[in-house]
CSV table of C-alpha atoms and ligand atoms in Angstrom, one decimal:
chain,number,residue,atom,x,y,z
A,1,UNK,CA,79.8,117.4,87.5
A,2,UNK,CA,82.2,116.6,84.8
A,3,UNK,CA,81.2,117.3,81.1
A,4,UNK,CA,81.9,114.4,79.0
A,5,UNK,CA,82.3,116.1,76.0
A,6,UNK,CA,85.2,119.1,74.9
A,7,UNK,CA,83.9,122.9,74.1
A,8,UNK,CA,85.8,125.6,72.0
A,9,UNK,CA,84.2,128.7,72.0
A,10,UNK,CA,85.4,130.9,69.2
A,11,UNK,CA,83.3,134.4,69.9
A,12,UNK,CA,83.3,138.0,68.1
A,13,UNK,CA,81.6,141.0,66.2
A,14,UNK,CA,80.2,140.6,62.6
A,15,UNK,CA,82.5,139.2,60.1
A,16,UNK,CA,85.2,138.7,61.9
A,17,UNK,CA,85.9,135.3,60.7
A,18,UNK,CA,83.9,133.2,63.5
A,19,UNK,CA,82.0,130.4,61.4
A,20,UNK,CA,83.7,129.7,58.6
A,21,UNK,CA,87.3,129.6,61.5
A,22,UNK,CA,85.2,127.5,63.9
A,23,UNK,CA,84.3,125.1,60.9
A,24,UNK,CA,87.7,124.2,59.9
A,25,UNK,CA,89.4,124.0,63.2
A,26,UNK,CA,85.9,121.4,63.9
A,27,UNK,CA,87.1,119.7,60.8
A,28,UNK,CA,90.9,119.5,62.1
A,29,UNK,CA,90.3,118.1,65.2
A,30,UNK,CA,87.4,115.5,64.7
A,31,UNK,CA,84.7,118.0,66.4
A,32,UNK,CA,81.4,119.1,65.3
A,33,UNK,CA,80.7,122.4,64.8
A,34,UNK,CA,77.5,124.6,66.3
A,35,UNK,CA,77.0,128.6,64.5
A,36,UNK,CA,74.4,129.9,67.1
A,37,UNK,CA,74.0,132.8,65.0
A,38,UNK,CA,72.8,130.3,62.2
A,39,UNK,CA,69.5,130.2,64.9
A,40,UNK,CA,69.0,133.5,65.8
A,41,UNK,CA,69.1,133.9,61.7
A,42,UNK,CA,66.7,130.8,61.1
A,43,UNK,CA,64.0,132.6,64.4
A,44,UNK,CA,64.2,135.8,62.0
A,45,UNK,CA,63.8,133.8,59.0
A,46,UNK,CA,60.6,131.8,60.4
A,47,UNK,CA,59.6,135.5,61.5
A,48,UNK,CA,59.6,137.3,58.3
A,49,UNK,CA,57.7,134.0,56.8
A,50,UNK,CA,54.8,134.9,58.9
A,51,UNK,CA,55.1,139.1,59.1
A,52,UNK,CA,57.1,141.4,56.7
A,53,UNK,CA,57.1,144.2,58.8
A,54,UNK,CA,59.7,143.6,61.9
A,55,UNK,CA,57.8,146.9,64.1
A,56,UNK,CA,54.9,144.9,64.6
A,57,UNK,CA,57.0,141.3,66.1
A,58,UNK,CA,57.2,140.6,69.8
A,59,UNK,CA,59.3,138.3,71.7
A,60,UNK,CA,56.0,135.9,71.8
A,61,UNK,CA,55.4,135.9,68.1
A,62,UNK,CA,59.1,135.2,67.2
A,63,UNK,CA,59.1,132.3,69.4
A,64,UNK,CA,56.2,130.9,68.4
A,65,UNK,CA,57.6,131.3,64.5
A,66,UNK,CA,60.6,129.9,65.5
A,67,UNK,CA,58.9,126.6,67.1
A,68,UNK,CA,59.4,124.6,63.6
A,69,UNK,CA,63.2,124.6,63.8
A,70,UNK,CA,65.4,122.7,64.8
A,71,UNK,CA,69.4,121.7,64.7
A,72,UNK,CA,70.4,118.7,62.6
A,73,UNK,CA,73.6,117.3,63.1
A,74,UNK,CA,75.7,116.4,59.6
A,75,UNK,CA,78.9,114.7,59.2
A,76,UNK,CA,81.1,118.0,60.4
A,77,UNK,CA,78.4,120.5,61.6
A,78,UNK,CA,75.3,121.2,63.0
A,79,UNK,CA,72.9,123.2,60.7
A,80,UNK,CA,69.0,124.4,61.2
A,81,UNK,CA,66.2,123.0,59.6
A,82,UNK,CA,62.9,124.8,59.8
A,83,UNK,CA,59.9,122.8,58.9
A,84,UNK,CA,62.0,120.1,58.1
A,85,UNK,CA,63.9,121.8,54.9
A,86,UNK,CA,67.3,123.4,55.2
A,87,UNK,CA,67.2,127.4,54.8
A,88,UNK,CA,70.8,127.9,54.7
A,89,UNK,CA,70.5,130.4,51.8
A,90,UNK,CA,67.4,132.2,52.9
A,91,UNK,CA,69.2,132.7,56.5
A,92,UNK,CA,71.8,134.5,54.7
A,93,UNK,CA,70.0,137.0,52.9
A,94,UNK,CA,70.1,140.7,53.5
A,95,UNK,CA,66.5,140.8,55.2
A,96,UNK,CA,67.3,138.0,57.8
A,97,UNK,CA,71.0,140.0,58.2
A,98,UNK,CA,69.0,143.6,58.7
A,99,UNK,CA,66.7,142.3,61.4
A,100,UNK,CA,68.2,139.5,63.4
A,101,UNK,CA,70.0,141.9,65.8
A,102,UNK,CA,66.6,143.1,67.1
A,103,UNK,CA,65.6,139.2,67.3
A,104,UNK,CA,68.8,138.7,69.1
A,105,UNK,CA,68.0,141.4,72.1
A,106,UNK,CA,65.2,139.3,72.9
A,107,UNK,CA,65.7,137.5,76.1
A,108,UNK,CA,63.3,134.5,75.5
A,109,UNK,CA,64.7,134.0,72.1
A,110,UNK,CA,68.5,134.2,73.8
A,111,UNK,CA,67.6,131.5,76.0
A,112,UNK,CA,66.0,129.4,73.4
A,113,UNK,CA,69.2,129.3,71.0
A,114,UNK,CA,71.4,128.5,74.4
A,115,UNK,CA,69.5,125.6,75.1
A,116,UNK,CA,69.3,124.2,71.6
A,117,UNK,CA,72.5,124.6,71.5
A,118,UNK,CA,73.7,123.2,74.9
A,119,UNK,CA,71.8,120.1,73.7
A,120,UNK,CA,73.7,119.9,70.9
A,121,UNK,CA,76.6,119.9,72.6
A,122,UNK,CA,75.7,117.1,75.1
A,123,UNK,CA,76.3,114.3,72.6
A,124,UNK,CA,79.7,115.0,70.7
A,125,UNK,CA,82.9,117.6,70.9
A,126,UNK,CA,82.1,120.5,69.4
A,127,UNK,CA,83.5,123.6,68.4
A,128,UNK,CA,80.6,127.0,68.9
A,129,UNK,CA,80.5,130.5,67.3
A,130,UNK,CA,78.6,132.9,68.2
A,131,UNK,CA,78.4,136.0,70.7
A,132,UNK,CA,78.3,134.5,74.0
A,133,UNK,CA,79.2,131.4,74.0
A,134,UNK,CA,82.6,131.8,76.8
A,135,UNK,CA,80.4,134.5,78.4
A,136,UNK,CA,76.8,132.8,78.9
A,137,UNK,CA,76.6,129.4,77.4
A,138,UNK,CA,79.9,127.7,78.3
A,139,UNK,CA,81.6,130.0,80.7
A,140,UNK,CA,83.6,126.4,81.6
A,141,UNK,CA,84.3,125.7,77.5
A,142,UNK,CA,88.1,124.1,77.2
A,143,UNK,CA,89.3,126.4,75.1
A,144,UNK,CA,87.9,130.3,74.9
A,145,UNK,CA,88.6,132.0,71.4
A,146,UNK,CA,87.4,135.9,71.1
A,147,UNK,CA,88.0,137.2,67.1
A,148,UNK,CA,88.1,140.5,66.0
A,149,UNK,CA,89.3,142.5,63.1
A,150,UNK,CA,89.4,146.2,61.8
A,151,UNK,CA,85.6,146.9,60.5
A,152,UNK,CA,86.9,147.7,57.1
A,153,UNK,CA,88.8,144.7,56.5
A,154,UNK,CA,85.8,142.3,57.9
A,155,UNK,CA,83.6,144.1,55.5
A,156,UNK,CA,86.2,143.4,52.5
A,157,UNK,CA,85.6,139.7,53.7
A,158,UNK,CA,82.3,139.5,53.8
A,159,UNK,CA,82.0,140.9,50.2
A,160,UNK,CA,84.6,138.4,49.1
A,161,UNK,CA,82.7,135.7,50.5
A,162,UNK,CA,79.6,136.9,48.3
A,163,UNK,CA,81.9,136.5,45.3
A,164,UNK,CA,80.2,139.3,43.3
A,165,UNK,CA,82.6,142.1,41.6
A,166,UNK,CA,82.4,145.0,44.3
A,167,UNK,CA,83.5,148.9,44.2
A,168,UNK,CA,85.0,151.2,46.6
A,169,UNK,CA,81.7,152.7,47.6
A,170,UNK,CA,80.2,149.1,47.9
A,171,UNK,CA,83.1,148.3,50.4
A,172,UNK,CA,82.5,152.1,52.0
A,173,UNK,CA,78.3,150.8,52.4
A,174,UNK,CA,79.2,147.3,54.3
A,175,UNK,CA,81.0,148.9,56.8
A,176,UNK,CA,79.1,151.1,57.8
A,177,UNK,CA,76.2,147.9,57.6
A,178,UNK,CA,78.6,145.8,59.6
A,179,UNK,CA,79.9,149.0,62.3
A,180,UNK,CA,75.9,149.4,62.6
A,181,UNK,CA,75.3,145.6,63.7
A,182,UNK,CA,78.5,146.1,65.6
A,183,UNK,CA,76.5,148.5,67.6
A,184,UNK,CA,73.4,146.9,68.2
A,185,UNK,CA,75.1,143.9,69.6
A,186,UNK,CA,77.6,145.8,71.5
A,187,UNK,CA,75.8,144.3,74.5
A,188,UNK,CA,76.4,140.5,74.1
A,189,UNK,CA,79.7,140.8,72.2
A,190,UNK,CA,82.5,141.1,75.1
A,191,UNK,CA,85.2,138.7,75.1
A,192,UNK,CA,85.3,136.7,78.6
A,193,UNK,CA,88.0,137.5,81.0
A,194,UNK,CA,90.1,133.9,80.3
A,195,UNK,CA,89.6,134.1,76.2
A,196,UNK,CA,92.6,134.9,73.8
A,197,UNK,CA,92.0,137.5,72.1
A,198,UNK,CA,93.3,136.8,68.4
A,199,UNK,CA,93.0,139.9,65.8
A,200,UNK,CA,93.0,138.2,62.6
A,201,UNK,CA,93.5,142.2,60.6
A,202,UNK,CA,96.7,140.6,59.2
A,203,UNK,CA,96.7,136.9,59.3
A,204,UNK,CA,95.1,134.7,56.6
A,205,UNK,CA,92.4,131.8,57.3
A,206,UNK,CA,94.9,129.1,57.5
A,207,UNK,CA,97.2,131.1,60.2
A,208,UNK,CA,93.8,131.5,62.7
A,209,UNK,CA,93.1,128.0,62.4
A,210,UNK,CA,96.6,126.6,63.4
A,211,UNK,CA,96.6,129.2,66.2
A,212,UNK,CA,93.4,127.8,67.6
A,213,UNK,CA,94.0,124.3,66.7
A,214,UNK,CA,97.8,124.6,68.8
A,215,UNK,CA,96.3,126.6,71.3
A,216,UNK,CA,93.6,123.4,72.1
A,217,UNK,CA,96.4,120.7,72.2
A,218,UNK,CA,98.2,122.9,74.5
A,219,UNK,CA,95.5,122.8,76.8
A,220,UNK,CA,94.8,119.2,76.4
A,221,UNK,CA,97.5,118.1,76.4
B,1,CDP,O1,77.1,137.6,60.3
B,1,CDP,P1,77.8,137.3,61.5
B,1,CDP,O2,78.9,136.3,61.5
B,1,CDP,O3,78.2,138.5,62.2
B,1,CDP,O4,76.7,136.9,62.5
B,1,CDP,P2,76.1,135.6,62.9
B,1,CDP,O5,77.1,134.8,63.8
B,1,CDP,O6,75.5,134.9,61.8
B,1,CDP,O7,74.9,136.1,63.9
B,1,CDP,C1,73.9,136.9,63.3
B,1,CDP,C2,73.3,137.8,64.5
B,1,CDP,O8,72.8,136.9,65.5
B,1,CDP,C3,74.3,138.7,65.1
B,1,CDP,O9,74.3,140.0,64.4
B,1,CDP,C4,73.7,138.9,66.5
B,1,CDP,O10,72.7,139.8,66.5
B,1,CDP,C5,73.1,137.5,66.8
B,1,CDP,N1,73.9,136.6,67.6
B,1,CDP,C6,73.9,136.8,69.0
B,1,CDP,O11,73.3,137.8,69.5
B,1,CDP,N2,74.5,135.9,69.8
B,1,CDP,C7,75.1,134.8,69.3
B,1,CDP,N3,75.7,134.0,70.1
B,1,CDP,C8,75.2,134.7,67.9
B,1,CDP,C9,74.5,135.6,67.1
């Protein structure tokens, strides 16, 4: 059958650039663009609403949390709602960030993001972050995108993006925070045989998203 509707899948390890890259190359081309990580996040978030203490969750309780959300699509991207209210900056706090990697290794829960976000990619062009996406969720996307970047370097990002003044030893603690979460999702982070493998060390924002965005008129054209 043929899909009516185009797929870049930009995939990676923490930080490396995924989201906020997948938004702006949506942007640039007219798509829509889907974070799965932004549901694995909003499961943990709906999680630690109902328990504190992530020992004590199983794969039946987090989906049963997680049954209250759901993906809204706005004018450039799709974004989760749980309960009906956005929880963008709850999502992206350091308690969702420490335990969404065990959330993640559960199977159920894996298959629930992948089907909310299939759906959401029935209806319009979209471009997907995540893990997996060119591996398990569109292993026939258009366009296969696999991220990555020297540890140090992503963790100098992600304290940028927080904006707050930051040290040395600050810089020292988010990598080994982001080489830990490397770890634990070592298992759904490999790059699918056809993806281009970009390492965005040395390039700027701007320089990723022209690479992608000339790399998916090359193969649409
Ligand atoms: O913060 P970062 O950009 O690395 O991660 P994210 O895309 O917000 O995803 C948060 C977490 O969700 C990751 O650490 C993974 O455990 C999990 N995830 C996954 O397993 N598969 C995906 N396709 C997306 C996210």
């Amino acid at each position: 059958m043929i899909r009516p509707t185009s797929v870049i899948a930009i995939d990676g390890p923490a930080a490396s650039g995924k989201s906020s890259t997948a938004q702006l190359v949506a942007e640039k081309l007219g798509f829509l663009h889907i974070d799965s990580g932004s549901l694995y996040r909003a499961a943990t978030a709906a999680m630690l609403r109902a328990e504190k203490d992530a020992s004590k969750w199983t794969e039946a309780a987090v989906l049963n949390a997680a049954r209250p959300v759901e993906l809204r699509a706005a004018r450039t991207s799709f974004y989760p709602l749980l309960d009906g209210r956005a929880i963008e900056e709850e999502i992206r706090g350091p308690d969702v960030t420490r335990n969404v990697s065990r959330v993640a290794q559960m199977p159920r829960v894996r298959t629930w993001v992948n089907d909310k976000v299939r759906d959401a990619a029935r209806s319009s062009d979209v471009v997907v972050d995540g893990r997996d996406m060119g591996t398990v969720v569109f292993p026939d996307a258009d366009l296969k995108i696999f991220l990555v970047a020297d540890s140090r370097e992503r963790a100098a990002r992600r304290l940028r993006q927080r904006g707050t003044p930051t040290s040395e030893q600050m810089l020292d603690d988010e990598t080994i925070r982001i080489n830990e979460r490397d770890a634990r999702d070592a298992r759904q982070t490999v790059p699918a045989a056809d993806a281009v493998v970009i390492d965005t060390t040395g390039l700027t924002q701007q320089d990723q998203v022209e690479q992608i965005v000339s790399l998916s008129k090359t193969r649409s054209g």
